[in-house]
Short mmCIF file of C-alpha atoms and ligand atoms in Angstrom, two decimals:
data_model
loop_
_atom_site.label_atom_id
_atom_site.label_comp_id
_atom_site.label_asym_id
_atom_site.label_seq_id
_atom_site.Cartn_x
_atom_site.Cartn_y
_atom_site.Cartn_z
CA MET A 1 -7.27 57.20 91.84
CA ILE A 2 -8.12 58.37 95.35
CA LEU A 3 -6.66 61.80 96.10
CA LYS A 4 -6.08 62.96 99.67
CA LYS A 5 -4.96 66.57 99.20
CA SER A 6 -6.89 69.47 97.71
CA GLU A 7 -3.76 70.53 95.80
CA GLU A 8 -3.75 67.21 93.87
CA ALA A 9 -7.36 67.80 92.83
CA ALA A 10 -6.58 71.43 91.93
CA ALA A 11 -3.77 70.30 89.61
CA GLN A 12 -6.11 67.89 87.78
CA LEU A 13 -8.88 70.48 87.47
CA ARG A 14 -6.45 73.09 86.08
CA MET A 15 -5.56 70.52 83.38
CA LYS A 16 -9.24 70.39 82.39
CA LYS A 17 -9.86 67.02 84.05
CA VAL A 18 -13.08 66.02 85.80
CA VAL A 19 -12.56 65.20 89.51
CA ALA A 20 -15.07 63.97 92.09
CA ILE A 21 -15.15 66.21 95.16
CA PRO A 22 -16.66 65.82 98.63
CA THR A 23 -19.32 68.22 99.88
CA GLU A 24 -21.42 68.19 103.03
CA THR A 25 -24.42 66.93 101.00
CA VAL A 26 -23.18 64.35 98.47
CA TYR A 27 -20.05 63.94 96.31
CA GLY A 28 -20.00 66.05 93.14
CA LEU A 29 -18.50 65.35 89.71
CA ALA A 30 -16.64 68.60 89.23
CA GLY A 31 -15.04 70.53 86.40
CA ASN A 32 -14.07 74.08 85.42
CA ALA A 33 -17.41 75.85 84.99
CA PHE A 34 -15.95 78.20 82.35
CA GLU A 35 -14.85 75.36 79.99
CA PRO A 36 -17.63 73.88 77.82
CA GLU A 37 -15.55 70.80 76.83
CA VAL A 38 -15.01 69.92 80.48
CA ILE A 39 -18.72 70.28 81.20
CA GLN A 40 -19.50 68.06 78.20
CA GLN A 41 -17.28 65.36 79.76
CA ILE A 42 -19.35 65.58 82.96
CA PHE A 43 -22.61 65.09 81.06
CA ASP A 44 -21.07 62.16 79.14
CA LEU A 45 -19.66 60.45 82.22
CA LYS A 46 -22.95 60.75 84.11
CA LYS A 47 -25.10 59.90 81.07
CA ARG A 48 -27.10 62.95 82.05
CA PRO A 49 -29.69 64.42 79.67
CA ALA A 50 -28.50 67.75 78.22
CA ASN A 51 -31.64 69.55 79.43
CA ASN A 52 -30.72 69.13 83.10
CA PRO A 53 -28.56 72.03 84.35
CA LEU A 54 -25.60 71.73 86.74
CA ILE A 55 -24.97 73.53 90.03
CA VAL A 56 -21.97 75.88 90.13
CA HIS A 57 -19.86 75.82 93.31
CA ILE A 58 -18.02 78.93 94.49
CA SER A 59 -15.64 79.58 97.40
CA SER A 60 -17.61 82.37 99.09
CA LEU A 61 -20.39 84.88 98.75
CA HIS A 62 -17.77 87.36 97.46
CA SER A 63 -17.51 85.43 94.19
CA LEU A 64 -21.26 85.29 93.59
CA SER A 65 -21.26 88.24 91.21
CA GLU A 66 -18.85 86.32 88.92
CA VAL A 67 -21.62 83.78 88.37
CA ALA A 68 -24.89 85.68 88.90
CA ARG A 69 -25.79 88.94 87.21
CA TYR A 70 -28.54 89.98 89.61
CA ILE A 71 -28.99 89.06 93.27
CA PRO A 72 -32.45 89.67 94.78
CA GLU A 73 -32.37 90.99 98.35
CA LYS A 74 -33.98 87.80 99.67
CA ALA A 75 -31.31 85.71 97.95
CA ARG A 76 -28.59 87.76 99.60
CA ILE A 77 -30.19 87.28 103.03
CA LEU A 78 -30.29 83.50 102.51
CA ALA A 79 -26.71 83.34 101.21
CA GLU A 80 -25.44 85.34 104.18
CA LYS A 81 -27.22 83.04 106.60
CA PHE A 82 -26.69 79.61 105.05
CA TRP A 83 -23.38 79.72 103.09
CA PRO A 84 -21.21 77.78 103.26
CA GLY A 85 -24.00 75.23 103.42
CA PRO A 86 -26.59 73.04 101.70
CA LEU A 87 -28.56 75.76 99.94
CA THR A 88 -28.52 76.31 96.17
CA LEU A 89 -29.85 79.60 94.79
CA VAL A 90 -31.11 79.79 91.22
CA LEU A 91 -30.29 83.28 89.92
CA ASP A 92 -29.90 85.12 86.60
CA LYS A 93 -26.63 83.96 85.12
CA GLN A 94 -23.58 85.93 84.06
CA SER A 95 -22.71 85.69 80.36
CA THR A 96 -19.37 84.06 81.30
CA ILE A 97 -21.20 80.89 82.37
CA PRO A 98 -21.44 78.70 79.24
CA ALA A 99 -24.90 77.65 78.07
CA ILE A 100 -24.04 73.97 78.50
CA VAL A 101 -23.75 74.42 82.30
CA THR A 102 -27.28 75.80 82.58
CA ALA A 103 -28.81 73.66 79.83
CA GLY A 104 -29.48 76.81 77.84
CA LYS A 105 -31.34 78.60 80.64
CA ASP A 106 -30.75 82.23 81.60
CA THR A 107 -30.50 81.17 85.23
CA VAL A 108 -27.76 79.35 87.12
CA GLY A 109 -27.85 77.25 90.29
CA VAL A 110 -25.06 78.29 92.65
CA ARG A 111 -23.86 77.45 96.15
CA VAL A 112 -20.89 77.52 98.54
CA PRO A 113 -20.39 73.94 99.75
CA ASN A 114 -19.47 73.38 103.38
CA HIS A 115 -16.66 70.85 103.30
CA PRO A 116 -13.17 71.85 104.46
CA LEU A 117 -11.27 70.06 101.66
CA THR A 118 -13.51 71.42 98.92
CA LEU A 119 -13.48 74.94 100.35
CA GLN A 120 -9.67 74.75 100.33
CA LEU A 121 -9.81 73.49 96.77
CA LEU A 122 -12.13 76.28 95.57
CA GLN A 123 -9.89 78.89 97.20
CA LYS A 124 -6.92 77.56 95.20
CA LEU A 125 -8.70 77.76 91.85
CA ASP A 126 -9.37 80.85 89.78
CA PHE A 127 -12.57 79.35 88.34
CA PRO A 128 -15.80 77.99 89.89
CA LEU A 129 -16.66 74.29 89.75
CA ALA A 130 -19.76 73.01 88.01
CA ALA A 131 -20.76 69.73 89.64
CA PRO A 132 -23.79 67.48 89.58
CA SER A 133 -23.96 64.63 92.09
CA ALA A 134 -21.26 62.05 91.27
CA ASN A 135 -23.59 59.16 90.41
CA LEU A 136 -24.85 57.83 87.09
CA PHE A 137 -28.05 59.56 86.03
CA GLY A 138 -31.02 58.32 88.08
CA GLU A 139 -28.97 56.14 90.43
CA ILE A 140 -28.34 56.47 94.19
CA SER A 141 -26.33 59.56 95.15
CA PRO A 142 -22.81 59.03 96.57
CA THR A 143 -21.98 59.91 100.17
CA LEU A 144 -18.61 58.10 100.30
CA ALA A 145 -15.59 58.11 97.95
CA SER A 146 -16.14 54.35 97.47
CA HIS A 147 -19.63 55.01 96.04
CA VAL A 148 -18.06 57.22 93.37
CA VAL A 149 -15.47 54.55 92.54
CA GLN A 150 -18.29 52.02 92.20
CA SER A 151 -19.93 54.20 89.51
CA PHE A 152 -16.92 55.49 87.62
CA GLY A 153 -13.98 53.16 88.40
CA ASP A 154 -10.74 54.55 86.95
CA LEU A 155 -12.50 57.16 84.82
CA VAL A 156 -12.29 59.90 87.45
CA ASP A 157 -10.04 60.70 90.39
CA VAL A 158 -11.85 61.17 93.69
CA LEU A 159 -10.81 63.65 96.36
CA ASP A 160 -11.58 61.64 99.51
CA GLY A 161 -13.34 63.75 102.13
CA ASP A 162 -14.76 60.84 104.13
CA PHE A 163 -18.54 60.70 104.63
CA CYS A 164 -20.89 63.57 103.78
CA GLU A 165 -22.11 65.16 107.01
CA ARG A 166 -25.61 66.10 105.77
CA GLY A 167 -26.07 63.21 103.33
CA ILE A 168 -28.87 64.67 101.18
CA GLU A 169 -28.72 67.03 98.19
CA SER A 170 -29.00 70.77 98.82
CA THR A 171 -32.26 72.66 99.16
CA ILE A 172 -32.87 74.63 95.93
CA ILE A 173 -34.54 78.05 95.98
CA GLY A 174 -35.27 80.00 92.78
CA PHE A 175 -36.69 83.47 92.25
CA GLU A 176 -39.39 84.51 89.85
CA LYS A 177 -39.93 88.26 89.79
CA ASP A 178 -38.03 88.31 93.11
CA GLU A 179 -40.53 85.89 94.65
CA PRO A 180 -38.82 82.87 96.28
CA ILE A 181 -39.81 79.39 95.13
CA LEU A 182 -38.75 76.01 96.49
CA TYR A 183 -37.53 73.82 93.61
CA ARG A 184 -36.09 70.94 95.66
CA SER A 185 -36.42 70.15 99.35
CA GLY A 186 -33.14 69.47 101.14
CA PRO A 187 -31.28 69.65 104.44
CA ILE A 188 -32.46 73.21 105.11
CA ALA A 189 -36.19 73.07 105.80
CA LYS A 190 -38.66 75.42 104.10
CA LYS A 191 -39.65 76.72 107.54
CA GLU A 192 -36.09 77.83 108.36
CA ILE A 193 -36.05 79.77 105.11
CA GLU A 194 -39.48 81.29 105.65
CA ALA A 195 -38.42 82.48 109.11
CA LEU A 196 -35.95 84.76 107.34
CA ILE A 197 -37.64 85.90 104.12
CA GLY A 198 -41.36 85.20 104.51
CA GLU A 199 -43.50 82.85 102.48
CA VAL A 200 -41.82 80.53 99.99
CA ARG A 201 -44.01 79.03 97.30
CA GLU A 202 -43.73 75.38 96.42
CA LYS A 203 -44.34 74.44 92.82
CA THR A 204 -46.70 71.68 91.84
CA LYS A 205 -45.23 68.77 89.88
CA ASN A 206 -46.46 70.03 86.55
CA GLU A 207 -45.30 73.54 87.15
CA ILE A 208 -41.85 72.59 88.35
CA SER A 209 -40.60 70.42 85.52
CA PRO A 210 -39.40 73.21 83.22
CA GLU A 211 -37.40 74.80 86.04
CA ALA A 212 -35.75 71.72 87.48
CA PRO A 213 -36.00 69.00 84.87
CA GLY A 214 -34.05 66.57 87.03
CA MET A 215 -36.65 66.65 89.71
CA PHE A 216 -39.54 64.54 88.64
CA SER A 217 -38.11 61.60 86.83
CA LYS A 218 -37.29 58.46 88.77
CA HIS A 219 -34.33 59.41 90.90
CA TYR A 220 -31.92 58.26 93.59
CA ALA A 221 -33.00 54.73 92.78
CA PRO A 222 -31.41 51.39 93.63
CA LYS A 223 -31.30 48.71 90.92
CA THR A 224 -33.26 46.38 93.21
CA ASP A 225 -37.08 46.74 93.28
CA PHE A 226 -37.84 49.33 95.92
CA TYR A 227 -41.12 49.93 97.79
CA VAL A 228 -41.93 52.51 100.41
CA SER A 229 -44.72 52.84 102.97
CA HIS A 230 -45.59 54.10 106.44
CA ASP A 231 -46.75 50.58 107.15
CA ILE A 232 -43.77 48.28 106.84
CA ALA A 233 -45.65 45.26 108.26
CA ASN A 234 -48.14 45.51 105.43
CA LEU A 235 -45.37 45.63 102.83
CA GLN A 236 -43.77 42.62 104.47
CA ARG A 237 -46.97 40.59 104.15
CA LYS A 238 -47.19 41.54 100.50
CA TYR A 239 -43.64 40.35 99.75
CA SER A 240 -43.54 37.38 102.14
CA ASP A 241 -42.45 35.07 99.30
CA LYS A 242 -39.40 37.19 98.42
CA LYS A 243 -35.95 37.65 99.91
CA VAL A 244 -36.28 41.12 101.35
CA GLY A 245 -34.03 43.88 102.59
CA ILE A 246 -35.49 46.34 105.11
CA LEU A 247 -34.71 50.03 105.36
CA SER A 248 -36.34 51.34 108.51
CA PHE A 249 -36.22 54.54 110.49
CA SER A 250 -35.56 53.37 114.04
CA ALA A 251 -36.96 49.94 114.79
CA GLN A 252 -35.77 46.41 114.09
CA THR A 253 -38.11 44.36 111.87
CA LYS A 254 -38.41 40.59 112.31
CA GLY A 255 -39.16 38.00 109.64
CA LYS A 256 -37.67 34.76 108.22
CA ASN A 257 -37.34 36.20 104.73
CA ILE A 258 -35.38 39.29 105.84
CA LEU A 259 -31.82 38.87 104.59
CA ALA A 260 -30.53 42.40 105.15
CA GLN A 261 -31.61 45.25 107.35
CA GLU A 262 -30.59 48.88 107.75
CA ILE A 263 -31.79 51.14 110.55
CA LEU A 264 -31.32 54.82 109.80
CA SER A 265 -31.34 56.14 113.35
CA GLU A 266 -32.12 54.15 116.49
CA ALA A 267 -32.31 57.47 118.33
CA LYS A 268 -34.94 58.72 115.81
CA ASP A 269 -32.61 61.58 114.94
CA LEU A 270 -33.53 62.88 111.48
CA GLN A 271 -30.07 64.40 110.89
CA GLU A 272 -28.49 61.02 111.56
CA ALA A 273 -31.07 59.31 109.35
CA ALA A 274 -30.30 61.70 106.46
CA ARG A 275 -26.57 61.12 106.87
CA ASN A 276 -27.04 57.33 106.73
CA LEU A 277 -29.71 57.17 104.02
CA TYR A 278 -27.79 56.76 100.76
CA ALA A 279 -25.04 54.55 102.21
CA ALA A 280 -27.77 52.25 103.58
CA MET A 281 -29.48 52.18 100.17
CA HIS A 282 -26.15 51.35 98.47
CA ARG A 283 -25.52 48.45 100.91
CA LEU A 284 -29.02 47.01 100.54
CA ASP A 285 -28.75 47.26 96.76
CA LYS A 286 -25.56 45.15 96.86
CA SER A 287 -26.87 42.64 99.41
CA GLY A 288 -28.48 40.31 96.87
CA VAL A 289 -32.08 40.68 98.09
CA GLU A 290 -34.99 40.58 95.61
CA VAL A 291 -36.86 43.59 96.99
CA ILE A 292 -36.08 46.46 99.32
CA LEU A 293 -38.90 47.56 101.63
CA ALA A 294 -38.47 51.03 103.07
CA GLU A 295 -40.31 52.67 105.93
CA CYS A 296 -41.13 56.39 105.82
CA VAL A 297 -39.64 58.48 108.63
CA ASP A 298 -41.53 61.05 110.74
CA ASP A 299 -42.98 63.49 108.21
CA VAL A 300 -41.70 66.71 109.80
CA GLY A 301 -38.85 69.07 108.83
CA LEU A 302 -35.94 67.09 107.42
CA GLY A 303 -38.17 64.00 107.56
CA LYS A 304 -40.19 65.40 104.65
CA THR A 305 -37.02 65.54 102.56
CA ILE A 306 -35.99 61.99 103.47
CA ASN A 307 -39.48 60.76 102.55
CA ASP A 308 -39.29 62.70 99.27
CA ARG A 309 -36.07 60.85 98.36
CA LEU A 310 -37.54 57.48 99.40
CA ARG A 311 -40.61 58.04 97.22
CA ARG A 312 -38.52 59.05 94.22
CA ALA A 313 -36.42 55.90 94.65
CA ALA A 314 -39.66 53.89 94.46
CA VAL A 315 -40.98 55.46 91.24
CA LYS A 316 -41.32 52.75 88.58
O1 TXA B 2 -26.14 69.15 97.17
C1 TXA B 2 -26.14 69.31 95.95
O2 TXA B 2 -26.84 70.14 95.40
C2 TXA B 2 -25.19 68.41 95.14
C3 TXA B 2 -23.74 68.78 95.47
C4 TXA B 2 -22.74 68.09 94.60
O3 TXA B 2 -23.61 70.19 95.40
N1 TXA B 2 -25.45 68.55 93.73
C5 TXA B 2 -26.55 68.05 93.14
O4 TXA B 2 -26.56 68.22 91.77
O5 TXA B 2 -27.46 67.51 93.73
P1 TXA B 2 -27.56 67.49 90.78
O6 TXA B 2 -27.04 67.82 89.45
O7 TXA B 2 -27.67 66.06 91.12
O8 TXA B 2 -28.91 68.22 91.01
C6 TXA B 2 -29.01 69.56 90.62
C7 TXA B 2 -30.43 69.98 90.52
C8 TXA B 2 -31.14 69.39 89.33
O9 TXA B 2 -32.41 68.94 89.73
C9 TXA B 2 -31.26 70.57 88.38
O10 TXA B 2 -32.38 70.48 87.57
C10 TXA B 2 -31.33 71.74 89.35
O11 TXA B 2 -30.44 71.39 90.36
N2 TXA B 2 -30.85 72.98 88.73
C11 TXA B 2 -29.58 73.33 88.44
N3 TXA B 2 -29.54 74.53 87.80
C12 TXA B 2 -30.81 74.95 87.70
C13 TXA B 2 -31.44 76.09 87.12
N4 TXA B 2 -30.76 77.03 86.51
N5 TXA B 2 -32.78 76.17 87.22
C14 TXA B 2 -33.50 75.20 87.83
N6 TXA B 2 -32.96 74.10 88.37
C15 TXA B 2 -31.64 73.96 88.31
MG1 MG B 3 -28.26 64.20 91.36
#
């Protein structure tokens, strides 16, 4: 069922139900973070491997100490600047957070989402909400209530908060011996973070997997074969015998075999491109084409994050 009011979602969540909630990044599949059985339902619904921890959502920085036992100074600076907003901090967890939420780790991912309905909802509840993105494991993330319904049908109620303003999963920053590390790129660029707290290390693929197990498998992927390149014309030549769908940054592509086409931002605005990305991927995936050919965007700032998601979608 589609819910319109935060109170309706609050009532379900208090009864230990899982409810999909809107955030400014993507929709989340939310449940009471203090209740292991509820969290188990989330893993089951998503078909998510048990070694991939969930992000805990809180209503404000004031509640952070209920979730995290120790807050490095640099983490506090970032939280003060970017919350509510698309930044997840990985911090030492409080013992009240069940092991299932953090996949047995001593750390917990936590953020204050910036969506009016979900902020209202969190303020009504006396528990935080653990929520992964509301898609089946490995599939395209949801940025509309209808995307969630497509994945879960009647199995979960969805609090409808319209489209997700930022459209891409939060930036994740962890701390090792108080040193900040980027675990996942997101709407907040590494540079913006470094301007506040100095150098942020980026982990190599091999290093990162134990910290963020969800990161390096195939991810955000359509069911249709998906290829990505800076050179869309070259891809087009390669797949000239197929019915293709095009996902491009700003320009129209011409060709007889193009059956569907999505342009992320005619104005070459990376924010707009991020906002449109997943909805465009969902539409192309349903359009009946044989392959989707995607063009990389400008590789600066948020563009790096969009390209990261495109490349993950193309992993075979
Ligand atoms: O924007 C977002 O972050 C969205 C909305 C719903 O908040 N959530 C989201 O959740 O993208 P999910 O589950 O799709 O991705 C969470 C990522 C995973 O890659 C997971 O490995 C990482 O966060 N993560 C969570 N807790 C962690 C921890 N304690 N240590 C390292 N990585 C963690
Ligand atoms: Mg996800």
